[in-house]
PDB file of C-alpha atoms in Angstrom:
ATOM      1  CA  MET H  19     -12.824   6.266  15.060  1.00 87.00           C
ATOM      2  CA  CYS H  20     -12.025   3.954  12.183  1.00 92.00           C
ATOM      3  CA  LEU H  21      -9.653   4.273   9.266  1.00 95.00           C
ATOM      4  CA  LEU H  22     -11.029   4.194   5.725  1.00 95.00           C
ATOM      5  CA  VAL H  23      -9.311   4.355   2.368  1.00 96.00           C
ATOM      6  CA  LYS H  24     -10.601   5.817  -0.875  1.00 95.00           C
ATOM      7  CA  GLY H  25     -10.033   4.224  -4.262  1.00 94.00           C
ATOM      8  CA  TRP H  26      -7.912   5.824  -6.943  1.00 95.00           C
ATOM      9  CA  LYS H  27     -10.384   6.508  -9.746  1.00 91.00           C
ATOM     10  CA  SER H  28     -12.625   9.553  -9.888  1.00 88.00           C
ATOM     11  CA  GLY H  29     -15.850   8.976  -7.957  1.00 88.00           C
ATOM     12  CA  ALA H  30     -14.357   6.064  -6.012  1.00 91.00           C
ATOM     13  CA  SER H  31     -15.930   4.875  -2.756  1.00 92.00           C
ATOM     14  CA  TRP H  32     -14.543   4.790   0.763  1.00 94.00           C
ATOM     15  CA  SER H  33     -13.953   1.385   2.328  1.00 94.00           C
ATOM     16  CA  PHE H  34     -11.990  -0.458   4.958  1.00 96.00           C
ATOM     17  CA  PRO H  35      -8.550  -1.551   3.709  1.00 97.00           C
ATOM     18  CA  ARG H  36      -9.315  -4.780   1.866  1.00 95.00           C
ATOM     19  CA  GLY H  37      -8.228  -7.235  -0.780  1.00 94.00           C
ATOM     20  CA  LYS H  38      -8.321 -10.785  -2.083  1.00 94.00           C
ATOM     21  CA  LYS H  39      -6.357 -13.665  -0.637  1.00 95.00           C
ATOM     22  CA  ASN H  40      -3.459 -15.133  -2.515  1.00 97.00           C
ATOM     23  CA  LYS H  41      -3.387 -18.873  -3.103  1.00 95.00           C
ATOM     24  CA  ASP H  42      -2.997 -20.790   0.186  1.00 97.00           C
ATOM     25  CA  GLU H  43      -2.844 -17.502   2.136  1.00 97.00           C
ATOM     26  CA  GLU H  44      -4.401 -17.419   5.607  1.00 97.00           C
ATOM     27  CA  ASP H  45      -7.117 -14.851   6.346  1.00 97.00           C
ATOM     28  CA  HIS H  46      -5.080 -12.948   8.921  1.00 97.00           C
ATOM     29  CA  ALA H  47      -1.987 -12.950   6.689  1.00 98.00           C
ATOM     30  CA  CYS H  48      -4.051 -11.455   3.871  1.00 98.00           C
ATOM     31  CA  ALA H  49      -5.354  -8.742   6.211  1.00 98.00           C
ATOM     32  CA  ILE H  50      -1.841  -7.823   7.364  1.00 98.00           C
ATOM     33  CA  ARG H  51      -0.556  -7.681   3.786  1.00 98.00           C
ATOM     34  CA  GLU H  52      -3.446  -5.627   2.408  1.00 98.00           C
ATOM     35  CA  VAL H  53      -3.389  -3.082   5.238  1.00 98.00           C
ATOM     36  CA  LEU H  54       0.356  -2.651   4.771  1.00 98.00           C
ATOM     37  CA  GLU H  55      -0.018  -2.212   1.003  1.00 97.00           C
ATOM     38  CA  GLU H  56      -2.921   0.249   1.200  1.00 97.00           C
ATOM     39  CA  THR H  57      -1.925   2.300   4.265  1.00 97.00           C
ATOM     40  CA  GLY H  58       1.737   1.575   4.991  1.00 97.00           C
ATOM     41  CA  CYS H  59       0.803   0.485   8.525  1.00 97.00           C
ATOM     42  CA  ASN H  60       2.118  -2.858   9.784  1.00 97.00           C
ATOM     43  CA  ILE H  61      -0.579  -4.380  12.004  1.00 97.00           C
ATOM     44  CA  ALA H  62       1.173  -7.729  12.466  1.00 97.00           C
ATOM     45  CA  LYS H  63       1.725  -7.134  16.192  1.00 96.00           C
ATOM     46  CA  LEU H  64      -1.730  -5.602  16.735  1.00 97.00           C
ATOM     47  CA  LEU H  65      -3.915  -8.173  14.990  1.00 98.00           C
ATOM     48  CA  LYS H  66      -5.695 -10.625  17.268  1.00 97.00           C
ATOM     49  CA  MET H  67      -6.853 -13.784  15.562  1.00 96.00           C
ATOM     50  CA  ASP H  68     -10.266 -13.822  17.285  1.00 96.00           C
ATOM     51  CA  ASP H  69     -11.129 -10.134  16.835  1.00 97.00           C
ATOM     52  CA  TYR H  70     -13.079 -10.154  13.611  1.00 97.00           C
ATOM     53  CA  ILE H  71     -16.554  -9.808  12.122  1.00 96.00           C
ATOM     54  CA  GLU H  72     -17.667 -12.067   9.315  1.00 96.00           C
ATOM     55  CA  VAL H  73     -20.571 -11.554   6.927  1.00 93.00           C
ATOM     56  CA  VAL H  74     -21.773 -13.294   3.793  1.00 92.00           C
ATOM     57  CA  ILE H  75     -22.448 -11.037   0.828  1.00 86.00           C
ATOM     58  CA  GLY H  76     -24.033 -12.899  -2.046  1.00 86.00           C
ATOM     59  CA  GLN H  77     -22.179 -16.183  -1.834  1.00 89.00           C
ATOM     60  CA  GLN H  78     -18.911 -14.675  -0.686  1.00 91.00           C
ATOM     61  CA  ARG H  79     -17.633 -14.806   2.879  1.00 94.00           C
ATOM     62  CA  VAL H  80     -16.036 -11.527   3.925  1.00 95.00           C
ATOM     63  CA  ARG H  81     -14.043 -11.157   7.142  1.00 97.00           C
ATOM     64  CA  LEU H  82     -13.214  -7.832   8.792  1.00 97.00           C
ATOM     65  CA  TYR H  83     -10.436  -7.915  11.385  1.00 98.00           C
ATOM     66  CA  ILE H  84     -10.806  -5.271  14.093  1.00 97.00           C
ATOM     67  CA  ILE H  85      -7.515  -3.645  15.024  1.00 97.00           C
ATOM     68  CA  THR H  86      -7.244  -1.537  18.160  1.00 94.00           C
ATOM     69  CA  GLY H  87      -4.298   0.374  19.579  1.00 92.00           C
ATOM     70  CA  VAL H  88      -3.270   2.207  16.412  1.00 93.00           C
ATOM     71  CA  LYS H  89      -1.598   5.435  17.532  1.00 88.00           C
ATOM     72  CA  GLU H  90      -3.091   8.715  16.351  1.00 79.00           C
ATOM     73  CA  ASP H  91       0.282   9.990  15.131  1.00 86.00           C
ATOM     74  CA  THR H  92       0.834   6.947  12.908  1.00 93.00           C
ATOM     75  CA  VAL H  93       2.138   8.003   9.497  1.00 94.00           C
ATOM     76  CA  PHE H  94       0.049   6.448   6.727  1.00 96.00           C
ATOM     77  CA  ALA H  95       1.039   6.183   3.063  1.00 96.00           C
ATOM     78  CA  PRO H  96       0.141   3.497   0.492  1.00 97.00           C
ATOM     79  CA  GLN H  97       2.886   1.167  -0.668  1.00 96.00           C
ATOM     80  CA  THR H  98       1.251   0.623  -4.059  1.00 93.00           C
ATOM     81  CA  LYS H  99       0.788   3.129  -6.878  1.00 92.00           C
ATOM     82  CA  LYS H 100      -2.529   4.307  -8.307  1.00 93.00           C
ATOM     83  CA  GLU H 101      -4.676   2.222  -5.976  1.00 95.00           C
ATOM     84  CA  ILE H 102      -5.461   4.518  -3.030  1.00 97.00           C
ATOM     85  CA  SER H 103      -6.122   8.258  -3.369  1.00 96.00           C
ATOM     86  CA  GLU H 104      -6.822   9.171   0.259  1.00 96.00           C
ATOM     87  CA  ILE H 105      -6.627   7.777   3.791  1.00 96.00           C
ATOM     88  CA  SER H 106      -8.798   9.266   6.511  1.00 94.00           C
ATOM     89  CA  TRP H 107     -10.067   8.753  10.060  1.00 94.00           C
ATOM     90  CA  HIS H 108     -13.874   8.699  10.372  1.00 92.00           C
ATOM     91  CA  ARG H 109     -16.213   8.696  13.342  1.00 89.00           C
ATOM     92  CA  ILE H 110     -18.153   5.444  13.385  1.00 87.00           C
ATOM     93  CA  GLU H 111     -21.404   7.161  14.352  1.00 82.00           C
ATOM     94  CA  GLU H 112     -21.154   9.323  11.229  1.00 82.00           C
ATOM     95  CA  LEU H 113     -20.732   6.342   8.916  1.00 85.00           C
ATOM     96  CA  GLN H 114     -24.317   5.177   9.396  1.00 78.00           C
ATOM     97  CA  ALA H 115     -25.379   4.144   5.925  1.00 72.00           C
ATOM     98  CA  THR H 116     -28.778   5.040   4.515  1.00 69.00           C
ATOM     99  CA  GLY H 117     -29.187   1.463   3.300  1.00 70.00           C
ATOM    100  CA  ASP H 118     -27.769  -2.031   3.649  1.00 71.00           C
ATOM    101  CA  ASP H 119     -26.403  -2.192   0.119  1.00 75.00           C
ATOM    102  CA  VAL H 120     -22.774  -3.111  -0.461  1.00 82.00           C
ATOM    103  CA  ILE H 121     -22.354   0.261  -2.159  1.00 79.00           C
ATOM    104  CA  SER H 122     -24.305   2.889  -0.243  1.00 78.00           C
ATOM    105  CA  ARG H 123     -24.307   6.508   0.847  1.00 78.00           C
ATOM    106  CA  GLY H 124     -23.547   7.452   4.419  1.00 76.00           C
ATOM    107  CA  THR H 125     -25.648   9.991   6.271  1.00 69.00           C
ATOM    108  CA  ASN H 126     -22.694  12.364   5.817  1.00 73.00           C
ATOM    109  CA  GLY H 127     -22.937  12.016   2.026  1.00 80.00           C
ATOM    110  CA  LEU H 128     -19.848   9.850   1.603  1.00 86.00           C
ATOM    111  CA  LYS H 129     -19.993   7.021  -0.903  1.00 87.00           C
ATOM    112  CA  LEU H 130     -19.214   3.837   1.012  1.00 89.00           C
ATOM    113  CA  TYR H 131     -18.261   0.376  -0.211  1.00 88.00           C
ATOM    114  CA  MET H 132     -18.371  -2.745   1.968  1.00 87.00           C
ATOM    115  CA  VAL H 133     -18.934  -0.640   5.106  1.00 90.00           C
ATOM    116  CA  ALA H 134     -22.693  -0.837   5.771  1.00 87.00           C
ATOM    117  CA  PRO H 135     -22.812  -4.658   6.172  1.00 89.00           C
ATOM    118  CA  PHE H 136     -20.375  -4.441   9.117  1.00 92.00           C
ATOM    119  CA  LEU H 137     -21.622  -1.368  10.991  1.00 91.00           C
ATOM    120  CA  ILE H 138     -24.184  -2.942  13.341  1.00 90.00           C
ATOM    121  CA  SER H 139     -21.835  -5.747  14.384  1.00 93.00           C
ATOM    122  CA  LEU H 140     -18.896  -3.363  14.669  1.00 93.00           C
ATOM    123  CA  LYS H 141     -20.765  -1.004  16.998  1.00 91.00           C
ATOM    124  CA  ALA H 142     -21.943  -3.956  19.099  1.00 93.00           C
ATOM    125  CA  TRP H 143     -18.369  -5.281  19.312  1.00 94.00           C
ATOM    126  CA  ILE H 144     -17.116  -1.915  20.562  1.00 92.00           C
ATOM    127  CA  ALA H 145     -19.974  -1.481  23.057  1.00 92.00           C
ATOM    128  CA  GLU H 146     -19.476  -4.985  24.449  1.00 92.00           C
ATOM    129  CA  ARG H 147     -15.829  -4.366  25.202  1.00 87.00           C
ATOM    130  CA  GLN H 148     -16.323  -0.786  26.408  1.00 76.00           C
ATOM    131  CA  LEU H 149     -13.052   0.358  24.904  1.00 62.00           C
ATOM    132  CA  PRO H 150     -11.458   3.257  26.816  1.00 60.00           C
ATOM    133  CA  LYS H 151     -12.112   6.645  25.284  1.00 57.00           C
ATOM    134  CA  THR H 152      -9.065   8.572  24.181  1.00 52.00           C
ATOM    135  CA  GLN H 153      -8.672  12.017  22.696  1.00 51.00           C
ATOM    136  CA  LYS H 154      -9.429  11.738  19.012  1.00 52.00           C
ATOM    137  CA  PRO H 155      -8.443  13.949  16.100  1.00 53.00           C
ATOM    138  CA  ASP H 156     -10.803  16.868  15.553  1.00 54.00           C
ATOM    139  CA  THR H 157     -12.805  15.733  12.549  1.00 52.00           C
ATOM    140  CA  SER H 158     -15.612  17.117  10.480  1.00 52.00           C
ATOM    141  CA  SER H 159     -18.419  14.953   9.131  1.00 49.00           C
ATOM    142  CA  LYS H 160     -16.180  14.228   6.145  1.00 60.00           C
ATOM    143  CA  GLY H 161     -13.414  12.792   8.326  1.00 68.00           C
ATOM    144  CA  ALA H 162      -9.831  13.757   9.101  1.00 83.00           C
ATOM    145  CA  SER H 163      -7.575  13.100   6.142  1.00 87.00           C
ATOM    146  CA  VAL H 164      -4.102  11.857   7.074  1.00 88.00           C
ATOM    147  CA  TRP H 165      -2.810  11.151   3.553  1.00 91.00           C
ATOM    148  CA  LYS H 166      -3.929  12.349   0.157  1.00 91.00           C
ATOM    149  CA  ALA H 167      -2.558  11.914  -3.340  1.00 85.00           C
ATOM    150  CA  LYS H 168      -2.488  14.880  -5.676  1.00 73.00           C
ATOM    151  CA  ASN H 169      -4.048  14.588  -9.134  1.00 60.00           C
ATOM    152  CA  SER H 170      -5.258  11.067  -8.387  1.00 54.00           C
ATOM    153  CA  SER H 171      -7.723  11.028 -11.286  1.00 50.00           C
ATOM    154  CA  SER H 172      -5.354  12.487 -13.886  1.00 36.00           C
ATOM    155  CA  GLY H 173      -3.359   9.342 -14.465  1.00 41.00           C
ATOM    156  CA  GLY H 174      -0.100  11.077 -13.536  1.00 38.00           C
ATOM    157  CA  THR H 175       2.396  10.005 -10.944  1.00 38.00           C
ATOM    158  CA  ALA H 176       0.995  10.571  -7.472  1.00 42.00           C
ATOM    159  CA  THR H 177       2.694  12.877  -5.037  1.00 40.00           C
ATOM    160  CA  THR H 178       1.771  12.714  -1.397  1.00 44.00           C
ATOM    161  CA  GLU H 179       0.788  15.459   1.004  1.00 45.00           C
ATOM    162  CA  THR H 180       0.894  15.095   4.769  1.00 43.00           C
ATOM    163  CA  SER H 181       0.695  17.843   7.352  1.00 36.00           C
ATOM    164  CA  THR H 182       3.756  16.669   9.271  1.00 32.00           C
ATOM    165  CA  SER H 183       6.103  16.423   6.304  1.00 32.00           C
ATOM    166  CA  ARG H 184       4.824  19.650   4.752  1.00 34.00           C
ATOM    167  CA  HIS H 185       5.325  21.784   7.858  1.00 36.00           C
ATOM    168  CA  GLY H 186       8.648  20.131   8.593  1.00 38.00           C
ATOM    169  CA  SER H 187      10.035  20.934   5.148  1.00 36.00           C
ATOM    170  CA  GLU H 188       8.920  24.562   5.396  1.00 37.00           C
ATOM    171  CA  ASN H 189      10.675  25.013   8.733  1.00 40.00           C
ATOM    172  CA  GLN H 190      13.816  23.409   7.398  1.00 38.00           C
ATOM    173  CA  LEU H 191      13.759  25.682   4.347  1.00 35.00           C
ATOM    174  CA  ALA H 192      13.345  28.806   6.471  1.00 39.00           C
ATOM    175  CA  ASP H 193      16.313  27.870   8.668  1.00 44.00           C
ATOM    176  CA  SER H 194      18.651  26.977   5.809  1.00 42.00           C
ATOM    177  CA  ARG H 195      18.130  29.911   3.450  1.00 45.00           C
ATOM    178  CA  PRO H 196      21.190  32.188   2.981  1.00 48.00           C
ATOM    179  CA  GLY H 197      21.179  35.228   5.250  1.00 49.00           C
ATOM    180  CA  SER H 198      18.328  33.955   7.391  1.00 45.00           C
ATOM    181  CA  SER H 199      20.057  35.073  10.592  1.00 42.00           C
ATOM    182  CA  PHE H 200      20.433  38.630   9.248  1.00 38.00           C
ATOM    183  CA  ARG H 201      16.797  38.792   8.107  1.00 43.00           C
ATOM    184  CA  ASN H 202      15.719  37.790  11.592  1.00 46.00           C
ATOM    185  CA  PHE H 203      17.766  40.612  13.170  1.00 44.00           C
ATOM    186  CA  ARG H 204      15.750  43.453  14.746  1.00 51.00           C
ATOM    187  CA  PHE H 205      16.991  46.796  16.180  1.00 46.00           C
ATOM    188  CA  ASP H 206      15.910  47.566  19.743  1.00 57.00           C
ATOM    189  CA  ALA H 207      15.189  51.286  19.280  1.00 57.00           C
ATOM    190  CA  ALA H 208      14.317  51.917  22.927  1.00 62.00           C
ATOM    191  CA  LEU H 209      17.587  50.428  24.147  1.00 59.00           C
ATOM    192  CA  ILE H 210      19.620  52.424  21.596  1.00 53.00           C
ATOM    193  CA  LEU H 211      17.957  55.721  22.577  1.00 59.00           C
ATOM    194  CA  LYS H 212      18.511  54.988  26.259  1.00 61.00           C
ATOM    195  CA  SER H 213      22.201  54.284  25.641  1.00 57.00           C
ATOM    196  CA  MET H 214      22.609  57.510  23.622  1.00 54.00           C
ATOM    197  CA  GLU H 215      20.905  59.537  26.360  1.00 62.00           C
ATOM    198  CA  ALA H 216      23.211  58.057  28.983  1.00 59.00           C
ATOM    199  CA  ALA H 217      26.256  58.841  26.834  1.00 54.00           C
ATOM    200  CA  PHE H 218      25.253  62.503  26.349  1.00 51.00           C
ATOM    201  CA  SER H 219      24.541  62.889  30.072  1.00 57.00           C
ATOM    202  CA  ALA H 220      27.971  61.546  30.939  1.00 54.00           C
ATOM    203  CA  SER H 221      29.670  64.009  28.596  1.00 49.00           C
TER     204      SER H 221
END
């Protein structure tokens, strides 16, 4: 599984978290900063300086750091506004692009940006290290969304939606509403009838 982010504008592509280096910024420092800004995940303690893939696209050198050990229950949320509209886990085998173009379509129909040039090397890197298999989120061919902005193409202020926060707020609301304990009360008809029968028998 790998984590991809989707751009903000309508029709945006999916890509690895990415960005340009600031002046005098080291490659790994740029990667840590961009991942934090686009996903809210701090990979500073997970990034290994030698775990990366590098390709040349046009005349530009592009480096992809490979981060392992990210927990499945990690809460993702962009730290910047109107830049990322969705964050989702995707199966690597389902990201196979139909071409080698920088912007391409995956076999699952997703529009991908800067993914295809890394796929062959990424799969080889994983196979070489034989990473232990762990239980992964149940995903469809479109991926498992872990964060999504509402009305991302409308230009309005984004509001987030996550399954954990949504369910948690509903449970809290149900427990705190006035009279909730009374609404949850149920008569045990069988027990009442049995008690009445015993009372009449005694009399």
